[in-house]
XYZ file of C-alpha atoms in Angstrom:
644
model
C -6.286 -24.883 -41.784
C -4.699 -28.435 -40.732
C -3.853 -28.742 -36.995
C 0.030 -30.291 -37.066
C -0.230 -34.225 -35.446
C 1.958 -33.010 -32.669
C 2.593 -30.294 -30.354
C 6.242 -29.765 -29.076
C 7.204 -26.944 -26.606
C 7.425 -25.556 -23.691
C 10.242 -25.098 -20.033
C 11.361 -27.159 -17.732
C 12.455 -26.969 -14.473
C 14.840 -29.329 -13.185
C 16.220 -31.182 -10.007
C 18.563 -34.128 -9.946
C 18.560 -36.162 -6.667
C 20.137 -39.331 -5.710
C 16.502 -42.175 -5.525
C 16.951 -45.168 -3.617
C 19.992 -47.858 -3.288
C 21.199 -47.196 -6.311
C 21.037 -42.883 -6.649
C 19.177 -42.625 -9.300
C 18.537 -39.333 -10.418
C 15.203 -37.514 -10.152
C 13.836 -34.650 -11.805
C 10.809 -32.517 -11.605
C 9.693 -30.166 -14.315
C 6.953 -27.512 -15.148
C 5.582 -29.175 -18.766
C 3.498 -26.325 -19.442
C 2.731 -22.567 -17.809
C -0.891 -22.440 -19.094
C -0.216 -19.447 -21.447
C 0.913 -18.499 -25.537
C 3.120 -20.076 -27.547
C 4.415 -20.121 -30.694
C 4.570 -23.545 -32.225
C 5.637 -24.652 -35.696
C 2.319 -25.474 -38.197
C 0.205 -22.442 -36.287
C 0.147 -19.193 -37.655
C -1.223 -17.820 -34.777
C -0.040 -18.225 -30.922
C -2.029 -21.628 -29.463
C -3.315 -21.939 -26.082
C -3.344 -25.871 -25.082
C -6.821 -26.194 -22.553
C -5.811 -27.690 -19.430
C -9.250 -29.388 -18.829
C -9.409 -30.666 -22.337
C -6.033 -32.580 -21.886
C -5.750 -35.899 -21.595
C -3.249 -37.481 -19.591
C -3.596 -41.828 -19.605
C -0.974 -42.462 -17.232
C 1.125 -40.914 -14.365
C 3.901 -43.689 -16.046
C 5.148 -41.761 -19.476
C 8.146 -41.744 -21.297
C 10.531 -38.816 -21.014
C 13.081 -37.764 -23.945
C 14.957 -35.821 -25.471
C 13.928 -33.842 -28.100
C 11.014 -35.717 -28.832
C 12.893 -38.971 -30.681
C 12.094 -42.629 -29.319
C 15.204 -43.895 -29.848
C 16.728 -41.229 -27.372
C 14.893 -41.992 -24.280
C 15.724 -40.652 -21.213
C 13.919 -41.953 -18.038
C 9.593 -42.220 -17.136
C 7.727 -40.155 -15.473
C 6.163 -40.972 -11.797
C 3.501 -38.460 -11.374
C 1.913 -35.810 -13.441
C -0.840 -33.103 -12.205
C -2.731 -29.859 -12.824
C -1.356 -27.236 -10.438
C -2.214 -23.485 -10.539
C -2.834 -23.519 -14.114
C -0.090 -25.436 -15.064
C 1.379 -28.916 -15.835
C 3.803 -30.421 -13.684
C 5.435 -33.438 -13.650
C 8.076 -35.574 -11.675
C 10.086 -38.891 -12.505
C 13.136 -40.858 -12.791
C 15.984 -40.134 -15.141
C 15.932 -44.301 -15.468
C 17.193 -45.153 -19.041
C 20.999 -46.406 -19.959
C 21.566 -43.863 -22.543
C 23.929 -41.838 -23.617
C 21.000 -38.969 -23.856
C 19.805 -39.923 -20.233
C 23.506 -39.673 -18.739
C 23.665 -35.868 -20.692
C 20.793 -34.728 -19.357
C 21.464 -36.000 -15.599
C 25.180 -34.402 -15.795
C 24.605 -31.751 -17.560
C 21.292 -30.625 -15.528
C 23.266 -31.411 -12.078
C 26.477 -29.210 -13.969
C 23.387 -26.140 -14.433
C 22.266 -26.431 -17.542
C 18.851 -24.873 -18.048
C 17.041 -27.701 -19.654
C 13.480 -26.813 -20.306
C 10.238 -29.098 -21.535
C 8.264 -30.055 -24.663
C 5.037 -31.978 -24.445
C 4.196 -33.994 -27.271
C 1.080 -35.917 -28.365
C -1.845 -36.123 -31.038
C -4.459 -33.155 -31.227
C -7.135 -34.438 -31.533
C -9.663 -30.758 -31.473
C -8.212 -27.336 -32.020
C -10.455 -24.005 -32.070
C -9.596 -20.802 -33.976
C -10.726 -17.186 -32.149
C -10.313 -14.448 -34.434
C -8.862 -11.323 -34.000
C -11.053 -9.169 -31.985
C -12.849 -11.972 -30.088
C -11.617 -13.015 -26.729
C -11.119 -16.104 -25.265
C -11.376 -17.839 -21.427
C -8.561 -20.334 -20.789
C -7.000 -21.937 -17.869
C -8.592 -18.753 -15.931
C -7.613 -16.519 -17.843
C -8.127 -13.924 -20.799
C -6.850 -14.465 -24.672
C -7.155 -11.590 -27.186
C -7.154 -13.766 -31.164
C -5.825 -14.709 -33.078
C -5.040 -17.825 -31.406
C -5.497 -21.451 -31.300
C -6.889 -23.504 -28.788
C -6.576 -26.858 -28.230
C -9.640 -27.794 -26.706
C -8.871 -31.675 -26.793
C -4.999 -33.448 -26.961
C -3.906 -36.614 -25.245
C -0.315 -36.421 -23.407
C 1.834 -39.079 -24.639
C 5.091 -37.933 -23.431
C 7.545 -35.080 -22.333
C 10.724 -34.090 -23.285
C 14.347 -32.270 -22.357
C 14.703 -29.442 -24.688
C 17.308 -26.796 -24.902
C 15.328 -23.962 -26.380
C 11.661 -23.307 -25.033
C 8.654 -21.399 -27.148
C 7.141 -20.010 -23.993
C 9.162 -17.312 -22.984
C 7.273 -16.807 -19.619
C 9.110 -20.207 -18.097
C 11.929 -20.861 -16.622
C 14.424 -23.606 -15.389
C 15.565 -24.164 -12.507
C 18.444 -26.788 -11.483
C 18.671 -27.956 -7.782
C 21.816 -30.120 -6.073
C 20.849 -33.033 -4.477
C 19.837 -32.290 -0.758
C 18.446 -29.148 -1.478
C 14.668 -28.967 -1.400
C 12.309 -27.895 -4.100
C 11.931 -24.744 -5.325
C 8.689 -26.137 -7.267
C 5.259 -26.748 -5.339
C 5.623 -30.519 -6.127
C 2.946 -31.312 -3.056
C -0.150 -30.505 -4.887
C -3.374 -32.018 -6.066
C -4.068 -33.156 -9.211
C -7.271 -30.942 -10.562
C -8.933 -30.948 -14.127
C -6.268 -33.379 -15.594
C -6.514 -36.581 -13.870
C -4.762 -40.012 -15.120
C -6.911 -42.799 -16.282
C -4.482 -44.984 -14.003
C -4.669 -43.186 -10.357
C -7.488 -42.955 -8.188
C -8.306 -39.544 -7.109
C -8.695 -38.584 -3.455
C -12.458 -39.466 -2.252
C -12.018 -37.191 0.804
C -13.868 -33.808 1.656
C -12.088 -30.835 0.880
C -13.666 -29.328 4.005
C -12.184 -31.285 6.403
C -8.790 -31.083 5.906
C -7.852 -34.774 4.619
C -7.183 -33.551 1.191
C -3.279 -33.419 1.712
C -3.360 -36.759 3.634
C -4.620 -38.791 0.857
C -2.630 -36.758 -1.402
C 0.553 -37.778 0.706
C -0.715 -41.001 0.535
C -0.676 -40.899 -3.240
C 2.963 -39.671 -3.664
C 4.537 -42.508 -1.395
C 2.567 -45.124 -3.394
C 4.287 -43.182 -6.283
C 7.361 -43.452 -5.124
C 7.469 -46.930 -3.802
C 6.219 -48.136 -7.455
C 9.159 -46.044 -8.980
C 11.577 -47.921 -6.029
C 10.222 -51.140 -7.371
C 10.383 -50.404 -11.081
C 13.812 -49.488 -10.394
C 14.652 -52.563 -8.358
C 12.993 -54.623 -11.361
C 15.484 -52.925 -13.709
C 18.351 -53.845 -12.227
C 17.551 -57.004 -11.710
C 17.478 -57.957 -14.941
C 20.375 -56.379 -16.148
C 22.273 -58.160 -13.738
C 20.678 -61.448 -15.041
C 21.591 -60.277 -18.498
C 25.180 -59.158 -17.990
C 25.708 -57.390 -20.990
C 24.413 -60.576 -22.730
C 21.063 -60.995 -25.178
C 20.827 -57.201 -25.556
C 17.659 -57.073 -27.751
C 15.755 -59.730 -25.271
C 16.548 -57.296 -22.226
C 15.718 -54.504 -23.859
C 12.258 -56.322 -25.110
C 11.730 -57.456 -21.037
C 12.399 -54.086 -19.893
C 9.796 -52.365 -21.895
C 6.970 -54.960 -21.657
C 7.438 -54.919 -18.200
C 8.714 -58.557 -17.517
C 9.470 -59.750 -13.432
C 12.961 -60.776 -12.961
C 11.586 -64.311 -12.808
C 10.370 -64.565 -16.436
C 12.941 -63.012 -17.935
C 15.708 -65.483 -16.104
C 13.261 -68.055 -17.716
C 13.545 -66.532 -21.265
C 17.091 -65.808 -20.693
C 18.364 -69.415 -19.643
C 16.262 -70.306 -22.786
C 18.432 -68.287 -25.647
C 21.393 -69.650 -23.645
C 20.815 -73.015 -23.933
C 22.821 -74.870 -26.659
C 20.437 -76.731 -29.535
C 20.802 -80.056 -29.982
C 22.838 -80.093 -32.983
C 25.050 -77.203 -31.519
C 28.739 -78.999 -30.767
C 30.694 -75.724 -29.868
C 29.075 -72.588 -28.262
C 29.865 -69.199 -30.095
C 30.750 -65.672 -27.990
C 27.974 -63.457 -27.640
C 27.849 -61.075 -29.942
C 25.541 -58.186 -30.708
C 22.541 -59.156 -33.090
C 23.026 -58.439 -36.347
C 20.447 -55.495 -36.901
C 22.336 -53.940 -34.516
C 25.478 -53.849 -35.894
C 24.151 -52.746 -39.214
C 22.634 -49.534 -36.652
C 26.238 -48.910 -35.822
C 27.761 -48.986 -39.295
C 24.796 -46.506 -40.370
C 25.551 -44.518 -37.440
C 29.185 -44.133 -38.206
C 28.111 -42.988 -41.659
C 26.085 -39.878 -40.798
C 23.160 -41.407 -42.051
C 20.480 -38.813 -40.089
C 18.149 -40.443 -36.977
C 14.715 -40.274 -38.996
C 16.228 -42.707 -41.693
C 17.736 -44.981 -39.143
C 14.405 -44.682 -36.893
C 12.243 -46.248 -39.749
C 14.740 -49.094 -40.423
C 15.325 -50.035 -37.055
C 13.143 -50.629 -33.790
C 14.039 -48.233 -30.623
C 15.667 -51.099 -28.486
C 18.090 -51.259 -31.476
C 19.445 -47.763 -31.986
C 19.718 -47.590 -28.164
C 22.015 -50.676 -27.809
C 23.717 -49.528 -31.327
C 24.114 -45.909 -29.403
C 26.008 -48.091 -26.861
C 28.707 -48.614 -29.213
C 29.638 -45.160 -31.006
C 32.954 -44.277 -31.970
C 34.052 -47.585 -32.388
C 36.359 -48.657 -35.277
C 36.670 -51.207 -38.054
C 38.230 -53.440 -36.128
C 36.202 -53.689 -33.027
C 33.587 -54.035 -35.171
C 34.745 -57.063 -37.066
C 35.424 -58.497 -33.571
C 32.153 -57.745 -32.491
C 30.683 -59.931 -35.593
C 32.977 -62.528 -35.134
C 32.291 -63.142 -31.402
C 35.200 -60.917 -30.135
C 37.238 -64.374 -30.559
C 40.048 -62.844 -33.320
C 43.334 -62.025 -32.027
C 43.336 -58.387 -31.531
C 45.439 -56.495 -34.771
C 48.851 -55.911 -34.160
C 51.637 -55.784 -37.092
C 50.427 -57.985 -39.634
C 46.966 -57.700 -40.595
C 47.268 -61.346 -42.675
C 46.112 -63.942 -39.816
C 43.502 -61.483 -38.511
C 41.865 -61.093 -41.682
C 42.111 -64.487 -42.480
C 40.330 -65.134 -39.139
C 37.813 -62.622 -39.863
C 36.383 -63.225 -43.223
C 36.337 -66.934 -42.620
C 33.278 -66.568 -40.320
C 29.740 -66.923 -41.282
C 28.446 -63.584 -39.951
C 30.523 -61.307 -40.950
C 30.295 -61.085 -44.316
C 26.561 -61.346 -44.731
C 26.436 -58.058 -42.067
C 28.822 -55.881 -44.288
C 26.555 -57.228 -47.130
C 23.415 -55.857 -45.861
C 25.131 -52.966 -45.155
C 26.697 -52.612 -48.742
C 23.040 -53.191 -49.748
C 21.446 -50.206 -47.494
C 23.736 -47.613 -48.099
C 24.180 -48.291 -52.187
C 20.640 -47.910 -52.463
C 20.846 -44.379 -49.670
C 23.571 -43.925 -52.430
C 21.106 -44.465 -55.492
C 17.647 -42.680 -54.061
C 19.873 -39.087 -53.441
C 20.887 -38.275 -57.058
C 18.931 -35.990 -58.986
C 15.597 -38.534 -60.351
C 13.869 -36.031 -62.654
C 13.883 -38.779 -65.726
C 11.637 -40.930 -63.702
C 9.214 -38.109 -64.140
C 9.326 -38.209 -68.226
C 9.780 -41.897 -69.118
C 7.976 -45.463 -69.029
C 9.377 -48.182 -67.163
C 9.184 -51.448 -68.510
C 10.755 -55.174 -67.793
C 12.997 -57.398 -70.156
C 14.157 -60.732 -69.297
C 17.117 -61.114 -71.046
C 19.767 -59.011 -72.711
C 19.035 -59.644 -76.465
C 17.524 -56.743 -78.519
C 13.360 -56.324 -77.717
C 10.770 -55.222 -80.148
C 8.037 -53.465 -78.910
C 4.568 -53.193 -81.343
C 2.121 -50.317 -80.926
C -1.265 -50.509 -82.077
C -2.198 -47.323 -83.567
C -5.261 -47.021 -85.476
C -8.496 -45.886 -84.295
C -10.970 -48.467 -83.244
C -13.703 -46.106 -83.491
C -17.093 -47.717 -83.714
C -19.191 -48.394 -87.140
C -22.369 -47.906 -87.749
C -24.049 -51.391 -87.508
C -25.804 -52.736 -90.995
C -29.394 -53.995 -90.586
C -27.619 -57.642 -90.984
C -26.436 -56.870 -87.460
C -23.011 -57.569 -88.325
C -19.884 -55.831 -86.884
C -16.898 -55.031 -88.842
C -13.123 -55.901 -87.980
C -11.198 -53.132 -86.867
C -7.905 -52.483 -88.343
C -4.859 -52.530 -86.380
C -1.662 -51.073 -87.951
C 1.400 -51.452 -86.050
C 4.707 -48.864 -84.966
C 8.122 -50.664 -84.596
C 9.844 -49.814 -80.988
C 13.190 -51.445 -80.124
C 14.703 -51.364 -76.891
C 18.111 -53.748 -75.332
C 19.263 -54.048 -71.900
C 23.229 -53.755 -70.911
C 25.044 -54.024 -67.780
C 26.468 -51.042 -65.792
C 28.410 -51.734 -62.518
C 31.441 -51.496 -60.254
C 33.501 -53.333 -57.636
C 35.396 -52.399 -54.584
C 36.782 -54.290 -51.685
C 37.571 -53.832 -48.010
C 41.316 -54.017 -47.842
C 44.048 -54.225 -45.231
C 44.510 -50.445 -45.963
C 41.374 -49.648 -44.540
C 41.788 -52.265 -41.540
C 45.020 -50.722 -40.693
C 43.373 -47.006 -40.629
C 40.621 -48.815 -38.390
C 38.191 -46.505 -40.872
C 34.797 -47.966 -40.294
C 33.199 -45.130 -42.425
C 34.713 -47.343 -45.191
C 32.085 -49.340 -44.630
C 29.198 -47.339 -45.725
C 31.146 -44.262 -47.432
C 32.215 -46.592 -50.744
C 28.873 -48.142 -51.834
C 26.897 -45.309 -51.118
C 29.375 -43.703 -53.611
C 28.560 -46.454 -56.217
C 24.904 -46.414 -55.929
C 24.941 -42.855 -56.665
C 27.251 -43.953 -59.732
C 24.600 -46.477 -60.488
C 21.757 -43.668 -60.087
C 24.255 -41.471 -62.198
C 24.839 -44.051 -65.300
C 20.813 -44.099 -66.124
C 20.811 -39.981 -66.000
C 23.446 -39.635 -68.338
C 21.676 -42.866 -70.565
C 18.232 -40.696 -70.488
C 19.719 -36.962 -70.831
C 22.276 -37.884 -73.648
C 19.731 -39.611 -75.593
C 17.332 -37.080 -75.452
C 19.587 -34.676 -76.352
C 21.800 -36.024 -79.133
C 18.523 -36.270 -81.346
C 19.675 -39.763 -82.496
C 17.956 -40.709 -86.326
C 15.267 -42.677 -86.591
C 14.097 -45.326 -88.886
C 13.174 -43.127 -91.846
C 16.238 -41.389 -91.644
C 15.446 -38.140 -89.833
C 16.008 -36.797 -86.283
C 14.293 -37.467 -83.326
C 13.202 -33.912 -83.277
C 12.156 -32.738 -86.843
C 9.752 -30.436 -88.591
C 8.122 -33.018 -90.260
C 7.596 -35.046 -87.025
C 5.588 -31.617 -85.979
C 7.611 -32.178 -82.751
C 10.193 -29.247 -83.007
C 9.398 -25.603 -83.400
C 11.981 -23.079 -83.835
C 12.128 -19.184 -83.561
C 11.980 -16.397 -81.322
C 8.327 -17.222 -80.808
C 9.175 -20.230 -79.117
C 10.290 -18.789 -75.721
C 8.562 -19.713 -72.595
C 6.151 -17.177 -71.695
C 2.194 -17.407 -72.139
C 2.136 -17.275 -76.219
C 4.898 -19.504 -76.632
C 3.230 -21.965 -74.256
C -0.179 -21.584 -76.062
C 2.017 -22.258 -79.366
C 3.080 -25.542 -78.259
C -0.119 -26.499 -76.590
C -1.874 -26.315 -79.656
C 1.242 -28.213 -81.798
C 1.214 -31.154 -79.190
C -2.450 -31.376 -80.220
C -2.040 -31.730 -83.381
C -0.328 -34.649 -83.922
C -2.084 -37.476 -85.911
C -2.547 -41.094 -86.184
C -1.197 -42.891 -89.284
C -4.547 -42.709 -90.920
C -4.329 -38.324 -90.447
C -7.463 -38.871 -87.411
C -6.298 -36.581 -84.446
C -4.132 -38.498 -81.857
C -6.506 -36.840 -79.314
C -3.479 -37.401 -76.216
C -2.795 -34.473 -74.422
C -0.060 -32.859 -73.004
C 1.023 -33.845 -69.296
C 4.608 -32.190 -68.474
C 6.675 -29.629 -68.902
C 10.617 -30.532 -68.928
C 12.586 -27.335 -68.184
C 16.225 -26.221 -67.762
C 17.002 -25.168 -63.958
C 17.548 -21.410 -65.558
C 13.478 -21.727 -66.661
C 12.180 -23.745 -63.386
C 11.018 -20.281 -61.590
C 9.182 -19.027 -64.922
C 7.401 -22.628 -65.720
C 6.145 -22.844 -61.935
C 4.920 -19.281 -61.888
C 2.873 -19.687 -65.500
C 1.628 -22.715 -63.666
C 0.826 -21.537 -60.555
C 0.002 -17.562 -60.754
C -3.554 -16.968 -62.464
C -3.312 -13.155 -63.115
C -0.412 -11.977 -65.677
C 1.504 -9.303 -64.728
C 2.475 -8.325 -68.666
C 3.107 -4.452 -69.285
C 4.769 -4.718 -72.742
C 3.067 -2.526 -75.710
C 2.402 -5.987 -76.805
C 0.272 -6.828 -74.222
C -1.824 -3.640 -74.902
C -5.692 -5.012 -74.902
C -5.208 -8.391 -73.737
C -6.627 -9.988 -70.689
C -4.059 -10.417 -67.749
C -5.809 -14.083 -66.779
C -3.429 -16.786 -67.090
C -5.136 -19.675 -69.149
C -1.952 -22.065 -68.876
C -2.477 -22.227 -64.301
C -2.503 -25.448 -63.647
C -2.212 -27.522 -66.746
C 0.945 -29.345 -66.569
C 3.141 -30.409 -64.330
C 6.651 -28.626 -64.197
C 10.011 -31.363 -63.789
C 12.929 -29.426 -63.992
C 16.816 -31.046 -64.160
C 20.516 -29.105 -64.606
C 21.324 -32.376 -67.201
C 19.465 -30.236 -70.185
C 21.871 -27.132 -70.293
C 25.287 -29.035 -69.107
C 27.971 -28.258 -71.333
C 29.432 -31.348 -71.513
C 26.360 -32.958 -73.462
C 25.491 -32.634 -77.270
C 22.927 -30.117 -77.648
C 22.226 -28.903 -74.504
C 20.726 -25.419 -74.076
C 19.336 -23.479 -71.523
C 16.401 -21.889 -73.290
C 14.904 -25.002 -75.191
C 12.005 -26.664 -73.028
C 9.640 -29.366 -73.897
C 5.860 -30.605 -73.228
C 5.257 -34.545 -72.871
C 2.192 -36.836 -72.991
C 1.979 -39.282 -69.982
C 5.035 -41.577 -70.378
C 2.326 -44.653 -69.610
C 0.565 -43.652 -72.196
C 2.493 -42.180 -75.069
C 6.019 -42.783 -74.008
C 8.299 -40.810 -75.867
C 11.544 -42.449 -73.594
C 11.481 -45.954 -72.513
C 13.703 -47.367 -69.318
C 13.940 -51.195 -69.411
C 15.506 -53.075 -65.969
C 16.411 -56.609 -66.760
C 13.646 -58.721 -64.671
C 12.209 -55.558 -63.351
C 14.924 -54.525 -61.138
C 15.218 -51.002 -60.831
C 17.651 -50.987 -58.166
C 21.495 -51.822 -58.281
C 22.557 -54.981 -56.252
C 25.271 -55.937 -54.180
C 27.044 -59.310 -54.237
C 29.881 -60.262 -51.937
C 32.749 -62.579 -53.586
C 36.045 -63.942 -52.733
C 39.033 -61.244 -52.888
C 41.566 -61.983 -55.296
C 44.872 -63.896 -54.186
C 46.675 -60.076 -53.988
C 43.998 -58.470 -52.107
C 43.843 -59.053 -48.386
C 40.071 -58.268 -47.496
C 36.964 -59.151 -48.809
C 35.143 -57.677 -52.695
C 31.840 -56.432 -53.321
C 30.453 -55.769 -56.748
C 27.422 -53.085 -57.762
C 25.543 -53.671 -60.991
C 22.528 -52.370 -62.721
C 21.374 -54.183 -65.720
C 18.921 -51.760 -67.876
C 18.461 -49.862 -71.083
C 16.861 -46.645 -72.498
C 15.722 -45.608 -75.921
C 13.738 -43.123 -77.834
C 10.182 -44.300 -78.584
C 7.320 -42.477 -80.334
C 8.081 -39.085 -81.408
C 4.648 -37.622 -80.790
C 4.890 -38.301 -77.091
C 7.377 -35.035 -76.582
C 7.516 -31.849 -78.449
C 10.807 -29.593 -78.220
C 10.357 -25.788 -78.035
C 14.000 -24.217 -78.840
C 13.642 -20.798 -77.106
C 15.138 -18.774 -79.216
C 15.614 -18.625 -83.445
């Protein structure tokens, strides 16, 4: 069985107290009892080993709910005690998530703890067998995790060890928690244990002597903080956040800072700081729902922190914010301040990118199921294409005792395919400034790239299903094609499926040789998706029809092809569809059946920015997708109707 990458559990107990000049607050936490838990990816309870974990540095981050980009403060010392895993630190990051956790913890909220980090060895004990851990007794099933390195701990609201607790403490009070201990089995790379003898009594001296070093380096850390923020003043956001996490003095980073301030030489006229441009693309992404994983692989942590700094705002602020916050603030008339606006260089090029990020979020959600069935190919120009097949066998000949080879024979199939253009525009208008709706931003093109995404469906579906004639003046799908079988025969159980399987592999080349190209997919309606993935999947029948009298209940079909499934092949409002007619298709790269062409290859709408019209006060974007589809060899598909 896999072992999941990461392991994320576990209480907390809490206390917030004012540290140093500035009353920062503290907290101090039990990571991990010692005992059970359950943890998503196990099947069994798992036991993490205490002197199998790894622990590089008393210095780790602390967040909430495991995500980088909500950080929450660092940790200032962590230790072994009694069996369990305790840690204290500073609740040192300007977040939103670090001021919840310090107010809500000091209001009595029962945060608890999650430790995450790789596992890198994890034993199974069986039922029956017992197990020694952390000094004490496990009856299996469970999993132990003999060897896992600590790379962080977060605030959680909801615990899997239900043995833990939380406890929150006013500031003043003292510690409910043993924090005065020594560190045991799990010892940081970074610290030097205590070198004293345990017999003589100086074990809690050096220990003490540990915890104020501790505590002076979190002082310092603290004071190194705030010094450069007050350097930075709210300006350079990304460069402070980039000197806060590589650890910069307050020296360099006055050095780096006076840098980015300076004018260049060809600079006349400096601009108002602004936020960087990443970052207000964060914000606009924020304000559209878009969900923290997709924004956390787009964007580095610094960013979504400083873009967290500006939630809630509007369109307007946020135009301002692009601009330099130089715009006279809206009023009455919306004319001069979008004049002002869209004049600057910035601004539209950010509500470009964003156009760009959400049409294709927009595009990649609609259903994709015809990118399972059909080639992809590339024009480079909108004029109708002919594509040639060779067909004929090149199967070797015998060699005369001359020694001479013969020519093989190429015959050729006729293919056409044309490109067209499919798109959309939409503009940001004074409406929308008025309403101060910055969802505007990001709600509109995702709309029209799941148009775009929507256009090629209904090309592919409403081909395929209108049976369009071909060149020698029959269907698409004809008997004489020996790609369409009709009849109560036809329905999608284990004979019908053996019936098509061995129609599919009949077809022929144009000299009558077998075409020797198997079948790859099944294409089903959503009412036959559960029966096509349990012929392909279960390998015992479970037939009890006088029918099935006498034959054998293994499934010969498991496995063979792989099952696509979309709701385009029995919606009413196409030609032809039905909800009992299924297919089987060769490999669209290698007997293509459908063909999608993208003009130059580009498979993905685009977004252009223009100048508005004289009547519209804003700015205009315009969507397009340039591509084509169209029916190619009839032996790459074969339609089974389902029914007579």
């Amino acid at each position: 069985m896999s072992i999941p990458n990461f392991l994320s559990f576990l209480p907390i107990a809490v206390n917030l107290e004012a540290a140093g000049e500035k009353k920062i607050p503290t907290f101090s936490m039990v990571a991990y009892t010692g005992g059970t838990m359950r943890v998503d990816g196990f099947a069994h309870p798992v036991v993490v080993d205490m002197s199998g974990l790894d622990i590089p540095s008393h210095n780790l981050p602390i967040r909430l709910d495991h995500k980088p980009s909500q950080g929450v403060g660092h940790s200032t010392r962590i230790a072994a005690h009694n069996g369990e895993l305790v840690a204290e630190g500073l609740i040192s990051r300007d977040t939103s998530f670090a001021k919840d956790v310090a107010s809500s913890g000091t209001n009595g909220f029962p945060w608890k703890a999650s430790i995450g980090g790789p596992v890198i060895q994890a034993d199974f004990v069986a039922s029956g067998n017992t197990v020694e851990v952390n000094g004490r007794k496990f009856e299996g099933p469970v999993y132990v995790v003999r060897n896992m390195t600590l790379k962080e701990i977060s605030f959680v609201d909801n615990a899997a060890d239900s043995n833990t607790h939380a406890v929150v403490q006013a500031k003043g009070e003292p510690h409910e928690m043993p924090l005065t201990f020594t560190p045991q089995s799990v010892t940081p790379t970074n610290m030097t244990p205590p070198t004293s003898n345990p017999a003589s009594g100086d074990t809690q001296t050096s220990v003490d002597q540990i915890q104020k070093q501790i505590r002076a380096a979190a002082v310092a850390e603290t004071h190194r903080i705030e010094a450069i923020r007050k350097i930075a003043s709210g300006r350079f956001p990304d460069l402070e956040s980039k000197a806060i996490e590589e650890g910069w003095d307050a020296t360099r980073f006055e050095l780096a800072f006076l840098r980015a301030s300076r004018p260049s030489e060809t600079q006349q006229h400096s601009e108002p700081q602004r936020p960087a441009q990443l970052v207000l693309e964060a914000i606009a992404m924020q304000s559209a729902g878009t969900s923290l994983r997709a924004l956390e692989k787009q964007y580095s942590e610094p960013i979504l922190e400083a873009a967290d700094r500006y939630r809630g705002i509007g369109l307007q602020e946020f135009c301002e914010m692009a601009c330099g916050r130089d715009l006279p603030r809206f009023r009455r008339d919306a004319s001069g301040w979008l004049q002002a606006a869209f004049s600057t260089v910035s601004l539209p090029g950010i509500l470009s990118n964003i156009a760009n990020k959400m049409l294709l979020d927009g595009y990649e959600y609609v259903e994709d199921a015809w990118r399972q069935i059909c080639k992809f190919s590339s024009v480079n120009n909108f004029q109708e294409h002919v594509r040639y097949r060779l067909t004929s066998s090149f199967k070797f000949e015998k060699i005369g005792d001359g020694g001479e080879l013969k020519h093989g024979k190429i015959d050729e199939q006729k293919f056409s395919q044309k490109a067209d253009t499919f798109g959309i525009m939409f503009a940001l208008t004074r409406q929308m400034i008025i309403n101060d709706d910055l969802a505007a931003l990001t709600d509109i093109p995702r709309q029209i790239g799941m148009g775009a995404a929507e256009a090629i469906c209904d090309a592919v579906w409403e081909l395929l299903l209108s049976n369009p004639v071909q060149p020698d003046g029959k269907p698409f799908f004809h008997k004489e094609h020996k790609n369409l079988i009709e009849g109560p025969e036809t329905a999608l159980d284990v004979d019908g499926l053996t019936l098509a399987e061995i129609a599919f592999m009949e077809q022929v080349k144009p000299n009558g040789r077998p075409l020797g190209i198997p079948a790859r997919i099944m294409l089903v309606p959503t009412a036959l998706k559960v029966v096509a993935e349990m012929l392909m999947k279960s390998t015992v029948l479970n037939e009890t029809t006088p029918e099935s009298k006498g034959k054998p209940n293994t499934n010969p079909h498991a496995g063979k092809f792989e099952v696509t499934s979309t709701s385009y092949l029995s919606n009413a409002t196409f030609k032809n569809a039905s909800s009992k007619a299924w297919y089987l298709l060769a490999d669209p790269n290698r007997l293509p059946a459908l063909e999608v062409a993208f003009l130059g290859g580009q498979d993905r709408p685009t977004v252009e920015r223009a100048d508005a019209d004289f009547n519209v006060l804003g700015i205009q974007f315009r969507g397009y997708l340039d591509f084509g589809v169209k029916e190619q060899d009839h032996r790459g598909i074969l339609k089974m109707k389902g029914e007579a």
